[in-house]
Amino acid sequence: MMFAGLFAMNVMAENVKFTISNMHCENCAKRVENALKANEAVSEVKVNLESQSVCVSYDAKKTNVEAIQKTLTAANFQAEIAKPSSASS
């Protein structure tokens, strides 16, 4: 029964990746992480300074991509939704 409850809680979990063109150092990366984690709907944040990107897992019942992007903009970061890369050769 507990397993079913945990599974149901994760059904609405969504992921989004943003590129952040003005994230240049570890301090910037930490600011991005802290800004996103302040949102209770965000469950996981993975910042990649090298690729200037951040992957965010969030509860789609409580927030959406636009709100997350506005959080980054409010923290003075230029965030755009990352385009999926095609792996065709």
C-alpha positions as MATLAB code, in Angstrom:
seq = 'MMFAGLFAMNVMAENVKFTISNMHCENCAKRVENALKANEAVSEVKVNLESQSVCVSYDAKKTNVEAIQKTLTAANFQAEIAKPSSASS';
ca = [
       0.000    0.000    0.000;
       2.804    2.405    0.855;
       4.501    1.650   -2.466;
       1.335    2.601   -4.372;
       1.228    5.915   -2.502;
       4.841    6.691   -3.338;
       4.285    5.788   -6.970;
       1.234    8.048   -7.187;
       3.216   10.969   -5.746;
       5.803   10.671   -8.519;
       3.374   10.407  -11.430;
       3.247   14.167  -11.958;
       7.018   14.667  -11.656;
       8.417   16.481  -14.673;
      11.926   17.370  -15.801;
      13.203   20.360  -17.726;
      16.658   21.450  -18.788;
      17.699   25.086  -19.161;
      20.792   26.598  -20.707;
      22.084   29.563  -18.730;
      24.314   31.783  -20.826;
      25.564   33.990  -17.984;
      26.554   31.291  -15.466;
      30.351   31.572  -15.377;
      31.653   30.352  -12.008;
      30.950   28.101   -9.008;
      29.331   31.017   -7.191;
      26.889   31.474  -10.090;
      26.132   27.756  -10.105;
      25.409   27.823   -6.369;
      23.109   30.841   -6.800;
      21.196   28.986   -9.530;
      20.867   25.918   -7.317;
      19.737   27.907   -4.267;
      17.189   29.950   -6.232;
      15.592   26.815   -7.644;
      15.649   24.834   -4.394;
      13.784   27.680   -2.661;
      10.712   26.533   -4.624;
       9.014   23.745   -2.650;
       7.739   22.202   -5.908;
      11.321   21.571   -7.078;
      12.545   18.163   -5.977;
      15.969   17.997   -7.636;
      18.449   20.413   -9.220;
      21.530   19.347  -11.168;
      23.748   22.233  -12.246;
      26.443   21.656  -14.876;
      28.789   24.633  -14.945;
      30.822   23.277  -17.868;
      27.823   23.073  -20.208;
      26.135   26.103  -18.596;
      22.970   24.123  -17.972;
      20.675   23.023  -15.185;
      18.271   20.083  -15.040;
      15.275   20.513  -12.772;
      12.802   17.911  -11.507;
       9.574   19.424  -10.247;
       6.003   18.645   -9.214;
       3.825   19.579  -12.187;
       0.824   19.954   -9.877;
       2.521   22.811   -8.028;
       4.521   24.684  -10.676;
       5.375   24.793  -14.366;
       8.317   25.452  -16.668;
       7.468   29.139  -17.077;
       7.462   29.715  -13.315;
      10.811   27.963  -12.952;
      12.251   30.062  -15.766;
      10.938   33.227  -14.070;
      12.728   32.162  -10.876;
      16.012   32.044  -12.778;
      15.317   35.393  -14.456;
      14.503   36.964  -11.072;
      17.901   35.726   -9.858;
      19.476   37.605  -12.815;
      20.222   34.584  -14.998;
      19.475   34.330  -18.718;
      17.765   30.959  -18.919;
      16.310   29.318  -21.998;
      14.717   25.912  -22.296;
      17.347   23.617  -23.790;
      16.510   22.075  -27.126;
      16.778   18.288  -27.172;
      19.811   17.148  -29.126;
      19.330   14.679  -31.935;
      21.595   11.652  -31.843;
      21.355   10.776  -35.520;
      24.528    9.864  -37.423;
];
